[in-house]
Amino acid sequence: MHDDRGLVEARLKRVLDERIRPAVHPVSVPMRIGVWEAPGEPVPVAEGLAAEPRPTAVGDPWGKPWGTSWFTVTGTVPAEWAGRTVEAILDLGFDENMTGFQCEGLVYRPDGTPVKGLNPRNHWVRVAAPAQGGEEVEYRVEAASNPVLLDYHPFLPTRLGDIETSHRDPLYRLARMDLAVFDETVWQLVMDLEVLGELMAELPVDAARRYEIVRAVDRALDAVDLQDVGGTAARARELLEGVLSSPAEPSAHRVSAVGHAHIDSAWLWPLRETVRKVARTTSNMTALLEEEPDFVFAMSQAQQWAWIKEHRPEVWAKVVAAVEDGRFVPTGGMWVEADTNMPGSEAMARQFVHGKRFFIDEFGVENDEAWLPDTFGFAAGLPQIIKAAGAKWLLTQKISWSQVNKFPHHTFQWEGIDGTRIFTHFPPVDTYNCAMKGSEIAHAAKNFKDKGVARHSLAPTGWGDGGGGTTREMVAKAARLRDLEGSPRVTWETPADFFEKAQAEYPNPPVWTGELYLELHRATLTSQAGTKQGNRRSEHLLREAELWAATAAVRAGFPYPYQELDRIWKTVLLHQFHDILPGSSIAWVHREAEATYRRVAAELTAIIEAAQAALAGDGETPLHFNATPHSWQGVPAGGAATATPAETAHLAEAGDGAYVLDNGLLRITVDARGLVVSAYDLRADRETVPPGTPANLLQMHPDFPNMWDAWDVDAFYRNTVTDLTDADEVGPDPEATKDGTAALRVTRSFGASTVVQVLSLQPGSSRLDIFTEVDWHETEKFLKLSFPLDIHAERYASETQFGHFYRPTHTNTSWEAAKFEACNHRFVHMEEPGWGVALVTDSTYGHDVTRDVREDDAGTTTTLRASLLRAPRFPDPETDQGVHRFRHALVPGATIEDAVREGYRINLPTRERTGAAEVTPLLTVDEDTVVVTALKLADDGTGDVVVRFHEAQGARANATLTPAFDALDVVETDLLERPLEATTPRPVAGAVPVELRPFELRTLRFRRF
């Protein structure tokens, strides 16, 4: 037989595009249109429905950037359409390739009942099936004119990312507002032909199955009268029944389809727009669930559910009913799909506390899975947190984006720093926006790394990022792929159903130990410094507020601010979303975030000061309130006392414009350039800084990645570096010189920017404090603060949640080389046996470590650089412009224990006030390596005291916790403060002994008399 495969495939494409798809709606009549434009921010639904519209028409422009237009569309179903299915086609001017990234709408009936959302892939509304003929139709459409920011030429700088800098010209033109007949048979034929055509393209060219489909499609197209598609579609479908009913091979891969709409809680739109995106998408999904009995939809992010409940009660009612039916499924158990690299220990725990508690309280549903398809890599401390929250599974997809190394598994056990293992799945479909295309489903099967030992994978199915969700076309394709020869088998299932099956068939999967590093988006550890500093500061203020409020509640009857703390925690957790905290959102998002952080700081500071006032009482005794988990200068952890004074530090000139700072523990030499040329550990008789390579060196690189400007820094940025060695001024700083502190002030200018640094050495301190203020006005530049260290170490530690994680300093393999920018929390530490160095920070996360061997003495120079600022132009063209303040401290001679202690000290300096007497800590721990991360009252309002702690050195520990209050008994709990299984309360006989594994996390709940 002659090979006409190519001819038939080309024929199929043209006939579908030009004849069959247009025949799905064969006849239509225009509707009448009116519009009312909201004058500012979105208005309540009732106000939009009541507004008086003005006439408009198809082709007219509408929609200023970030505006809201309320359309009224009315029409009459022609009498001759009686008995047929009628739909309204409401096209706001969509580009079908921009689903989630442009104008969208939510359709209401005149009484305010939500109908469904409109987006570029879903702009039909079912009017009647069958129609009576003569019906009057009226809809109201709340249309959002969001600008397209990530366009066909991506990453172009734009001022449209903030309503304050956008132009006010209309962005869109109405494309179609019609009533139309919907031909169900033609639509089903489209689905048949699309599924077969897409499957055919994935089969081997010489496969018999491919030619069977070619022949069947050819016959079906012969049966279609191109001038009467509707009249001949049924016969064409009959000719396809044979190839569509041939069952899949017994060994076929199994795909669990989960209806999905990954909605970024903010990204190329502000938070307020996400509220509406969620309402549109959930309206679509509840409508689709009513029509498709096999369909299952899962939605994560408790915050988004809470938004619906608060802002769209009419949509919430439909969601609640769908959840009760069991097919609209809460998933993930987190407040938002957070970044997991940068949130601190307690914040990461609270993501699960607040997320799981919302779903439990609202629906009685507790999730076993963490659902983070788009998060930019995963910190090594996360498995323990997932388990401590009562979950056991993790799903993500983003690791498939790694640039260099292909991850070796799709289903595996992920082991964290403490040894906890979590059953983890990466969908091999390699997208969280699966559209049920044949190419996607075939890729899932071919790509699956665990063939031969497992055959199940998951496909999150639906338009995401900006929302939209699953379409009726996706559901129709999945139905045809349920059992089809040549294809994997596709079944709609909940995430829990998938994980149960996957774990049952693969009980002993391979183990991956340590972080799940994404070899992409590394610059998210630095972009938008203000947002990152707001997060770090908020986390520590929340620690203080809970600690002092709990102590004051128990000691002085202070009213514990349950509701305020709950609200503030949720605000901080929301801003840890994986496009807010990473700095990859539009200017509007970060402008609002920084304002929010200022409000949060003011509220928490007021709580802290009120609680401390209640504890201190009236008096003249000078008190230092110490919120760190370690004592300081005689002030106990979690208590307040008068600090023990230390010896004075000294500042002296050393000739040639150099200065020496000395406090008997460290001797720091700063040259005339303001660079640290010596940091001598007097206790160990050891130099920290290698010869000829100064520390505290600001370095600037060009920063123009190949794509994803705010997200990425590419390795070639290192090829060019400018050392900022010229100083405008170096001299004593009288403002910082107090209480015996020795301090130098260094001023530099470069480009359009200036830097002021204060280097200070406090009495009795074993660290050099470095305050850096940058007035930053560079573009596409990367600013680093460099510390060359005279130390030979093959690995270094950086703090992560509830512990620290080791990374190599070498680049033996491509995996190691790819980690050229990494995350730390409060410290980075490296050591030789018996001596180490730490760099601690109050706000930065990104860093890099390199090493070299010196020619003159063959010693090793290991260089640690903290990342300070960037200046990408997309999506915010003004990223990081302005004044920023950073605090770092170099700690020569530091052990890991020292690094932990100093990391807390730089983030939680003592608060000073006068009072009547010292404040005894509410609870003490006799072992410094056991670190308390939270001390609070129980969330349920009982007045019980909850303490969360972990082993911080990476070794086994025995410790005694002693409550300084009357405790009836104590019980170990999960993160949600619920007693663990097989755990019963035990009496408190003055103290509670605990044994901990390396990095083990524990939570105890003390019941008070």
PDB file of N, CA, C and O in Angstrom, residues 302-362:
ATOM      1  N   ALA A 302      -5.125  27.060  51.550  1.00  0.00           N
ATOM      2  CA  ALA A 302      -6.256  27.419  52.401  1.00  0.00           C
ATOM      3  C   ALA A 302      -6.579  28.903  52.317  1.00  0.00           C
ATOM      4  O   ALA A 302      -7.744  29.298  52.430  1.00  0.00           O
ATOM      5  N   GLN A 303      -5.566  29.741  52.107  1.00  0.00           N
ATOM      6  CA  GLN A 303      -5.815  31.171  51.963  1.00  0.00           C
ATOM      7  C   GLN A 303      -6.806  31.455  50.847  1.00  0.00           C
ATOM      8  O   GLN A 303      -7.683  32.325  50.989  1.00  0.00           O
ATOM      9  N   GLN A 304      -6.672  30.736  49.734  1.00  0.00           N
ATOM     10  CA  GLN A 304      -7.572  30.993  48.612  1.00  0.00           C
ATOM     11  C   GLN A 304      -8.992  30.553  48.931  1.00  0.00           C
ATOM     12  O   GLN A 304      -9.956  31.201  48.526  1.00  0.00           O
ATOM     13  N   TRP A 305      -9.137  29.463  49.665  1.00  0.00           N
ATOM     14  CA  TRP A 305     -10.464  29.057  50.128  1.00  0.00           C
ATOM     15  C   TRP A 305     -11.038  30.124  51.059  1.00  0.00           C
ATOM     16  O   TRP A 305     -12.232  30.456  50.971  1.00  0.00           O
ATOM     17  N   ALA A 306     -10.189  30.640  51.944  1.00  0.00           N
ATOM     18  CA  ALA A 306     -10.657  31.656  52.888  1.00  0.00           C
ATOM     19  C   ALA A 306     -11.096  32.924  52.163  1.00  0.00           C
ATOM     20  O   ALA A 306     -12.046  33.595  52.581  1.00  0.00           O
ATOM     21  N   TRP A 307     -10.390  33.262  51.084  1.00  0.00           N
ATOM     22  CA  TRP A 307     -10.795  34.436  50.304  1.00  0.00           C
ATOM     23  C   TRP A 307     -12.196  34.251  49.721  1.00  0.00           C
ATOM     24  O   TRP A 307     -13.006  35.180  49.724  1.00  0.00           O
ATOM     25  N   ILE A 308     -12.466  33.071  49.181  1.00  0.00           N
ATOM     26  CA  ILE A 308     -13.807  32.836  48.631  1.00  0.00           C
ATOM     27  C   ILE A 308     -14.853  33.003  49.727  1.00  0.00           C
ATOM     28  O   ILE A 308     -15.884  33.654  49.549  1.00  0.00           O
ATOM     29  N   LYS A 309     -14.586  32.394  50.870  1.00  0.00           N
ATOM     30  CA  LYS A 309     -15.552  32.465  51.976  1.00  0.00           C
ATOM     31  C   LYS A 309     -15.812  33.903  52.382  1.00  0.00           C
ATOM     32  O   LYS A 309     -16.960  34.295  52.633  1.00  0.00           O
ATOM     33  N   GLU A 310     -14.752  34.711  52.441  1.00  0.00           N
ATOM     34  CA  GLU A 310     -14.886  36.090  52.905  1.00  0.00           C
ATOM     35  C   GLU A 310     -15.467  37.014  51.847  1.00  0.00           C
ATOM     36  O   GLU A 310     -16.334  37.852  52.159  1.00  0.00           O
ATOM     37  N   HIS A 311     -15.013  36.883  50.608  1.00  0.00           N
ATOM     38  CA  HIS A 311     -15.339  37.883  49.585  1.00  0.00           C
ATOM     39  C   HIS A 311     -16.423  37.446  48.598  1.00  0.00           C
ATOM     40  O   HIS A 311     -17.017  38.305  47.945  1.00  0.00           O
ATOM     41  N   ARG A 312     -16.654  36.155  48.430  1.00  0.00           N
ATOM     42  CA  ARG A 312     -17.628  35.676  47.448  1.00  0.00           C
ATOM     43  C   ARG A 312     -18.505  34.594  48.077  1.00  0.00           C
ATOM     44  O   ARG A 312     -18.427  33.420  47.736  1.00  0.00           O
ATOM     45  N   PRO A 313     -19.349  34.976  49.033  1.00  0.00           N
ATOM     46  CA  PRO A 313     -20.172  33.964  49.719  1.00  0.00           C
ATOM     47  C   PRO A 313     -21.063  33.172  48.773  1.00  0.00           C
ATOM     48  O   PRO A 313     -21.361  31.997  49.028  1.00  0.00           O
ATOM     49  N   GLU A 314     -21.502  33.813  47.664  1.00  0.00           N
ATOM     50  CA  GLU A 314     -22.358  33.098  46.719  1.00  0.00           C
ATOM     51  C   GLU A 314     -21.586  31.989  46.006  1.00  0.00           C
ATOM     52  O   GLU A 314     -22.142  30.928  45.677  1.00  0.00           O
ATOM     53  N   VAL A 315     -20.285  32.196  45.771  1.00  0.00           N
ATOM     54  CA  VAL A 315     -19.443  31.149  45.192  1.00  0.00           C
ATOM     55  C   VAL A 315     -19.099  30.113  46.253  1.00  0.00           C
ATOM     56  O   VAL A 315     -19.080  28.899  45.992  1.00  0.00           O
ATOM     57  N   TRP A 316     -18.850  30.577  47.469  1.00  0.00           N
ATOM     58  CA  TRP A 316     -18.501  29.683  48.576  1.00  0.00           C
ATOM     59  C   TRP A 316     -19.588  28.634  48.799  1.00  0.00           C
ATOM     60  O   TRP A 316     -19.293  27.465  49.064  1.00  0.00           O
ATOM     61  N   ALA A 317     -20.837  29.031  48.691  1.00  0.00           N
ATOM     62  CA  ALA A 317     -21.934  28.077  48.904  1.00  0.00           C
ATOM     63  C   ALA A 317     -21.848  26.925  47.917  1.00  0.00           C
ATOM     64  O   ALA A 317     -22.076  25.753  48.275  1.00  0.00           O
ATOM     65  N   LYS A 318     -21.503  27.222  46.673  1.00  0.00           N
ATOM     66  CA  LYS A 318     -21.368  26.162  45.675  1.00  0.00           C
ATOM     67  C   LYS A 318     -20.157  25.284  45.967  1.00  0.00           C
ATOM     68  O   LYS A 318     -20.201  24.062  45.776  1.00  0.00           O
ATOM     69  N   VAL A 319     -19.075  25.905  46.416  1.00  0.00           N
ATOM     70  CA  VAL A 319     -17.872  25.137  46.735  1.00  0.00           C
ATOM     71  C   VAL A 319     -18.146  24.183  47.887  1.00  0.00           C
ATOM     72  O   VAL A 319     -17.766  23.004  47.845  1.00  0.00           O
ATOM     73  N   VAL A 320     -18.809  24.661  48.925  1.00  0.00           N
ATOM     74  CA  VAL A 320     -19.105  23.810  50.080  1.00  0.00           C
ATOM     75  C   VAL A 320     -19.935  22.604  49.659  1.00  0.00           C
ATOM     76  O   VAL A 320     -19.670  21.465  50.069  1.00  0.00           O
ATOM     77  N   ALA A 321     -20.928  22.834  48.829  1.00  0.00           N
ATOM     78  CA  ALA A 321     -21.769  21.726  48.364  1.00  0.00           C
ATOM     79  C   ALA A 321     -20.948  20.723  47.562  1.00  0.00           C
ATOM     80  O   ALA A 321     -21.130  19.498  47.690  1.00  0.00           O
ATOM     81  N   ALA A 322     -20.019  21.215  46.743  1.00  0.00           N
ATOM     82  CA  ALA A 322     -19.194  20.318  45.931  1.00  0.00           C
ATOM     83  C   ALA A 322     -18.221  19.528  46.792  1.00  0.00           C
ATOM     84  O   ALA A 322     -17.922  18.358  46.514  1.00  0.00           O
ATOM     85  N   VAL A 323     -17.702  20.155  47.852  1.00  0.00           N
ATOM     86  CA  VAL A 323     -16.808  19.433  48.767  1.00  0.00           C
ATOM     87  C   VAL A 323     -17.580  18.314  49.463  1.00  0.00           C
ATOM     88  O   VAL A 323     -17.076  17.193  49.628  1.00  0.00           O
ATOM     89  N   GLU A 324     -18.775  18.605  49.888  1.00  0.00           N
ATOM     90  CA  GLU A 324     -19.594  17.585  50.551  1.00  0.00           C
ATOM     91  C   GLU A 324     -19.871  16.404  49.631  1.00  0.00           C
ATOM     92  O   GLU A 324     -20.010  15.261  50.092  1.00  0.00           O
ATOM     93  N   ASP A 325     -19.909  16.656  48.336  1.00  0.00           N
ATOM     94  CA  ASP A 325     -20.116  15.589  47.355  1.00  0.00           C
ATOM     95  C   ASP A 325     -18.868  14.740  47.159  1.00  0.00           C
ATOM     96  O   ASP A 325     -18.925  13.681  46.530  1.00  0.00           O
ATOM     97  N   GLY A 326     -17.722  15.222  47.645  1.00  0.00           N
ATOM     98  CA  GLY A 326     -16.500  14.429  47.632  1.00  0.00           C
ATOM     99  C   GLY A 326     -15.632  14.564  46.399  1.00  0.00           C
ATOM    100  O   GLY A 326     -14.602  13.890  46.296  1.00  0.00           O
ATOM    101  N   ARG A 327     -16.015  15.459  45.462  1.00  0.00           N
ATOM    102  CA  ARG A 327     -15.233  15.552  44.224  1.00  0.00           C
ATOM    103  C   ARG A 327     -14.545  16.902  44.058  1.00  0.00           C
ATOM    104  O   ARG A 327     -13.766  17.081  43.136  1.00  0.00           O
ATOM    105  N   PHE A 328     -14.836  17.858  44.909  1.00  0.00           N
ATOM    106  CA  PHE A 328     -14.080  19.103  44.998  1.00  0.00           C
ATOM    107  C   PHE A 328     -13.235  18.959  46.259  1.00  0.00           C
ATOM    108  O   PHE A 328     -13.735  19.031  47.371  1.00  0.00           O
ATOM    109  N   VAL A 329     -11.933  18.755  46.079  1.00  0.00           N
ATOM    110  CA  VAL A 329     -11.111  18.194  47.140  1.00  0.00           C
ATOM    111  C   VAL A 329     -10.105  19.229  47.663  1.00  0.00           C
ATOM    112  O   VAL A 329      -9.253  19.716  46.911  1.00  0.00           O
ATOM    113  N   PRO A 330     -10.166  19.572  48.948  1.00  0.00           N
ATOM    114  CA  PRO A 330      -9.069  20.351  49.537  1.00  0.00           C
ATOM    115  C   PRO A 330      -7.790  19.522  49.523  1.00  0.00           C
ATOM    116  O   PRO A 330      -7.814  18.326  49.858  1.00  0.00           O
ATOM    117  N   THR A 331      -6.703  20.118  49.130  1.00  0.00           N
ATOM    118  CA  THR A 331      -5.454  19.366  49.069  1.00  0.00           C
ATOM    119  C   THR A 331      -4.311  20.217  49.588  1.00  0.00           C
ATOM    120  O   THR A 331      -4.413  21.438  49.680  1.00  0.00           O
ATOM    121  N   GLY A 332      -3.219  19.569  49.944  1.00  0.00           N
ATOM    122  CA  GLY A 332      -1.990  20.277  50.273  1.00  0.00           C
ATOM    123  C   GLY A 332      -1.793  20.611  51.732  1.00  0.00           C
ATOM    124  O   GLY A 332      -0.690  20.542  52.244  1.00  0.00           O
ATOM    125  N   GLY A 333      -2.846  21.031  52.423  1.00  0.00           N
ATOM    126  CA  GLY A 333      -2.737  21.285  53.841  1.00  0.00           C
ATOM    127  C   GLY A 333      -1.783  22.402  54.230  1.00  0.00           C
ATOM    128  O   GLY A 333      -1.208  22.384  55.318  1.00  0.00           O
ATOM    129  N   MET A 334      -1.598  23.412  53.374  1.00  0.00           N
ATOM    130  CA  MET A 334      -0.761  24.558  53.714  1.00  0.00           C
ATOM    131  C   MET A 334      -1.561  25.842  53.493  1.00  0.00           C
ATOM    132  O   MET A 334      -2.517  25.860  52.723  1.00  0.00           O
ATOM    133  N   TRP A 335      -1.134  26.916  54.179  1.00  0.00           N
ATOM    134  CA  TRP A 335      -1.869  28.172  54.036  1.00  0.00           C
ATOM    135  C   TRP A 335      -1.731  28.690  52.610  1.00  0.00           C
ATOM    136  O   TRP A 335      -2.716  29.135  52.016  1.00  0.00           O
ATOM    137  N   VAL A 336      -0.524  28.669  52.064  1.00  0.00           N
ATOM    138  CA  VAL A 336      -0.312  28.929  50.634  1.00  0.00           C
ATOM    139  C   VAL A 336       0.736  27.946  50.134  1.00  0.00           C
ATOM    140  O   VAL A 336       1.400  27.266  50.923  1.00  0.00           O
ATOM    141  N   GLU A 337       0.876  27.861  48.820  1.00  0.00           N
ATOM    142  CA  GLU A 337       1.984  27.090  48.244  1.00  0.00           C
ATOM    143  C   GLU A 337       3.236  27.957  48.385  1.00  0.00           C
ATOM    144  O   GLU A 337       3.595  28.727  47.504  1.00  0.00           O
ATOM    145  N   ALA A 338       3.884  27.798  49.521  1.00  0.00           N
ATOM    146  CA  ALA A 338       4.961  28.703  49.912  1.00  0.00           C
ATOM    147  C   ALA A 338       6.277  28.332  49.252  1.00  0.00           C
ATOM    148  O   ALA A 338       6.505  27.190  48.856  1.00  0.00           O
ATOM    149  N   ASP A 339       7.152  29.328  49.175  1.00  0.00           N
ATOM    150  CA  ASP A 339       8.558  29.019  49.010  1.00  0.00           C
ATOM    151  C   ASP A 339       8.957  28.177  50.217  1.00  0.00           C
ATOM    152  O   ASP A 339       8.451  28.393  51.324  1.00  0.00           O
ATOM    153  N   THR A 340       9.842  27.198  50.028  1.00  0.00           N
ATOM    154  CA  THR A 340      10.265  26.397  51.179  1.00  0.00           C
ATOM    155  C   THR A 340      11.734  26.603  51.519  1.00  0.00           C
ATOM    156  O   THR A 340      12.206  26.045  52.511  1.00  0.00           O
ATOM    157  N   ASN A 341      12.448  27.383  50.743  1.00  0.00           N
ATOM    158  CA  ASN A 341      13.848  27.634  51.053  1.00  0.00           C
ATOM    159  C   ASN A 341      14.012  28.692  52.135  1.00  0.00           C
ATOM    160  O   ASN A 341      14.781  28.509  53.084  1.00  0.00           O
ATOM    161  N   MET A 342      13.284  29.795  52.023  1.00  0.00           N
ATOM    162  CA  MET A 342      13.545  30.943  52.876  1.00  0.00           C
ATOM    163  C   MET A 342      12.705  31.039  54.147  1.00  0.00           C
ATOM    164  O   MET A 342      13.184  31.603  55.135  1.00  0.00           O
ATOM    165  N   PRO A 343      11.465  30.554  54.191  1.00  0.00           N
ATOM    166  CA  PRO A 343      10.726  30.658  55.452  1.00  0.00           C
ATOM    167  C   PRO A 343      11.479  29.997  56.601  1.00  0.00           C
ATOM    168  O   PRO A 343      12.073  28.927  56.439  1.00  0.00           O
ATOM    169  N   GLY A 344      11.455  30.644  57.767  1.00  0.00           N
ATOM    170  CA  GLY A 344      12.135  30.103  58.928  1.00  0.00           C
ATOM    171  C   GLY A 344      11.448  28.870  59.472  1.00  0.00           C
ATOM    172  O   GLY A 344      10.357  28.480  59.029  1.00  0.00           O
ATOM    173  N   SER A 345      12.071  28.266  60.471  1.00  0.00           N
ATOM    174  CA  SER A 345      11.584  27.009  61.027  1.00  0.00           C
ATOM    175  C   SER A 345      10.127  27.108  61.452  1.00  0.00           C
ATOM    176  O   SER A 345       9.272  26.325  61.021  1.00  0.00           O
ATOM    177  N   GLU A 346       9.845  28.074  62.307  1.00  0.00           N
ATOM    178  CA  GLU A 346       8.495  28.157  62.853  1.00  0.00           C
ATOM    179  C   GLU A 346       7.488  28.575  61.793  1.00  0.00           C
ATOM    180  O   GLU A 346       6.351  28.097  61.771  1.00  0.00           O
ATOM    181  N   ALA A 347       7.896  29.449  60.883  1.00  0.00           N
ATOM    182  CA  ALA A 347       6.981  29.871  59.820  1.00  0.00           C
ATOM    183  C   ALA A 347       6.608  28.699  58.927  1.00  0.00           C
ATOM    184  O   ALA A 347       5.453  28.550  58.517  1.00  0.00           O
ATOM    185  N   MET A 348       7.594  27.851  58.611  1.00  0.00           N
ATOM    186  CA  MET A 348       7.290  26.692  57.769  1.00  0.00           C
ATOM    187  C   MET A 348       6.328  25.751  58.483  1.00  0.00           C
ATOM    188  O   MET A 348       5.406  25.189  57.875  1.00  0.00           O
ATOM    189  N   ALA A 349       6.517  25.607  59.799  1.00  0.00           N
ATOM    190  CA  ALA A 349       5.588  24.790  60.571  1.00  0.00           C
ATOM    191  C   ALA A 349       4.187  25.388  60.550  1.00  0.00           C
ATOM    192  O   ALA A 349       3.184  24.673  60.397  1.00  0.00           O
ATOM    193  N   ARG A 350       4.110  26.703  60.696  1.00  0.00           N
ATOM    194  CA  ARG A 350       2.785  27.340  60.747  1.00  0.00           C
ATOM    195  C   ARG A 350       2.070  27.297  59.400  1.00  0.00           C
ATOM    196  O   ARG A 350       0.837  27.408  59.355  1.00  0.00           O
ATOM    197  N   GLN A 351       2.805  27.204  58.293  1.00  0.00           N
ATOM    198  CA  GLN A 351       2.127  27.011  57.005  1.00  0.00           C
ATOM    199  C   GLN A 351       1.205  25.803  57.084  1.00  0.00           C
ATOM    200  O   GLN A 351       0.060  25.831  56.609  1.00  0.00           O
ATOM    201  N   PHE A 352       1.694  24.730  57.684  1.00  0.00           N
ATOM    202  CA  PHE A 352       0.886  23.511  57.810  1.00  0.00           C
ATOM    203  C   PHE A 352      -0.154  23.640  58.919  1.00  0.00           C
ATOM    204  O   PHE A 352      -1.281  23.153  58.774  1.00  0.00           O
ATOM    205  N   VAL A 353       0.202  24.279  60.015  1.00  0.00           N
ATOM    206  CA  VAL A 353      -0.742  24.438  61.113  1.00  0.00           C
ATOM    207  C   VAL A 353      -1.993  25.156  60.634  1.00  0.00           C
ATOM    208  O   VAL A 353      -3.127  24.691  60.820  1.00  0.00           O
ATOM    209  N   HIS A 354      -1.804  26.304  59.996  1.00  0.00           N
ATOM    210  CA  HIS A 354      -2.963  27.104  59.598  1.00  0.00           C
ATOM    211  C   HIS A 354      -3.674  26.513  58.384  1.00  0.00           C
ATOM    212  O   HIS A 354      -4.899  26.600  58.278  1.00  0.00           O
ATOM    213  N   GLY A 355      -2.913  25.919  57.468  1.00  0.00           N
ATOM    214  CA  GLY A 355      -3.548  25.298  56.310  1.00  0.00           C
ATOM    215  C   GLY A 355      -4.388  24.095  56.697  1.00  0.00           C
ATOM    216  O   GLY A 355      -5.568  23.984  56.321  1.00  0.00           O
ATOM    217  N   LYS A 356      -3.797  23.176  57.451  1.00  0.00           N
ATOM    218  CA  LYS A 356      -4.539  21.972  57.830  1.00  0.00           C
ATOM    219  C   LYS A 356      -5.723  22.313  58.730  1.00  0.00           C
ATOM    220  O   LYS A 356      -6.806  21.743  58.589  1.00  0.00           O
ATOM    221  N   ARG A 357      -5.503  23.238  59.645  1.00  0.00           N
ATOM    222  CA  ARG A 357      -6.588  23.567  60.575  1.00  0.00           C
ATOM    223  C   ARG A 357      -7.779  24.166  59.833  1.00  0.00           C
ATOM    224  O   ARG A 357      -8.942  23.893  60.176  1.00  0.00           O
ATOM    225  N   PHE A 358      -7.539  24.958  58.785  1.00  0.00           N
ATOM    226  CA  PHE A 358      -8.656  25.531  58.028  1.00  0.00           C
ATOM    227  C   PHE A 358      -9.503  24.426  57.413  1.00  0.00           C
ATOM    228  O   PHE A 358     -10.739  24.439  57.521  1.00  0.00           O
ATOM    229  N   PHE A 359      -8.871  23.467  56.765  1.00  0.00           N
ATOM    230  CA  PHE A 359      -9.632  22.403  56.105  1.00  0.00           C
ATOM    231  C   PHE A 359     -10.325  21.495  57.119  1.00  0.00           C
ATOM    232  O   PHE A 359     -11.427  20.998  56.866  1.00  0.00           O
ATOM    233  N   ILE A 360      -9.688  21.285  58.266  1.00  0.00           N
ATOM    234  CA  ILE A 360     -10.327  20.484  59.318  1.00  0.00           C
ATOM    235  C   ILE A 360     -11.548  21.207  59.867  1.00  0.00           C
ATOM    236  O   ILE A 360     -12.637  20.631  60.004  1.00  0.00           O
ATOM    237  N   ASP A 361     -11.380  22.495  60.176  1.00  0.00           N
ATOM    238  CA  ASP A 361     -12.477  23.253  60.774  1.00  0.00           C
ATOM    239  C   ASP A 361     -13.641  23.443  59.810  1.00  0.00           C
ATOM    240  O   ASP A 361     -14.810  23.381  60.211  1.00  0.00           O
ATOM    241  N   GLU A 362     -13.343  23.694  58.546  1.00  0.00           N
ATOM    242  CA  GLU A 362     -14.405  24.000  57.594  1.00  0.00           C
ATOM    243  C   GLU A 362     -15.083  22.750  57.036  1.00  0.00           C
ATOM    244  O   GLU A 362     -16.300  22.757  56.801  1.00  0.00           O
TER     245      GLU A 362
END
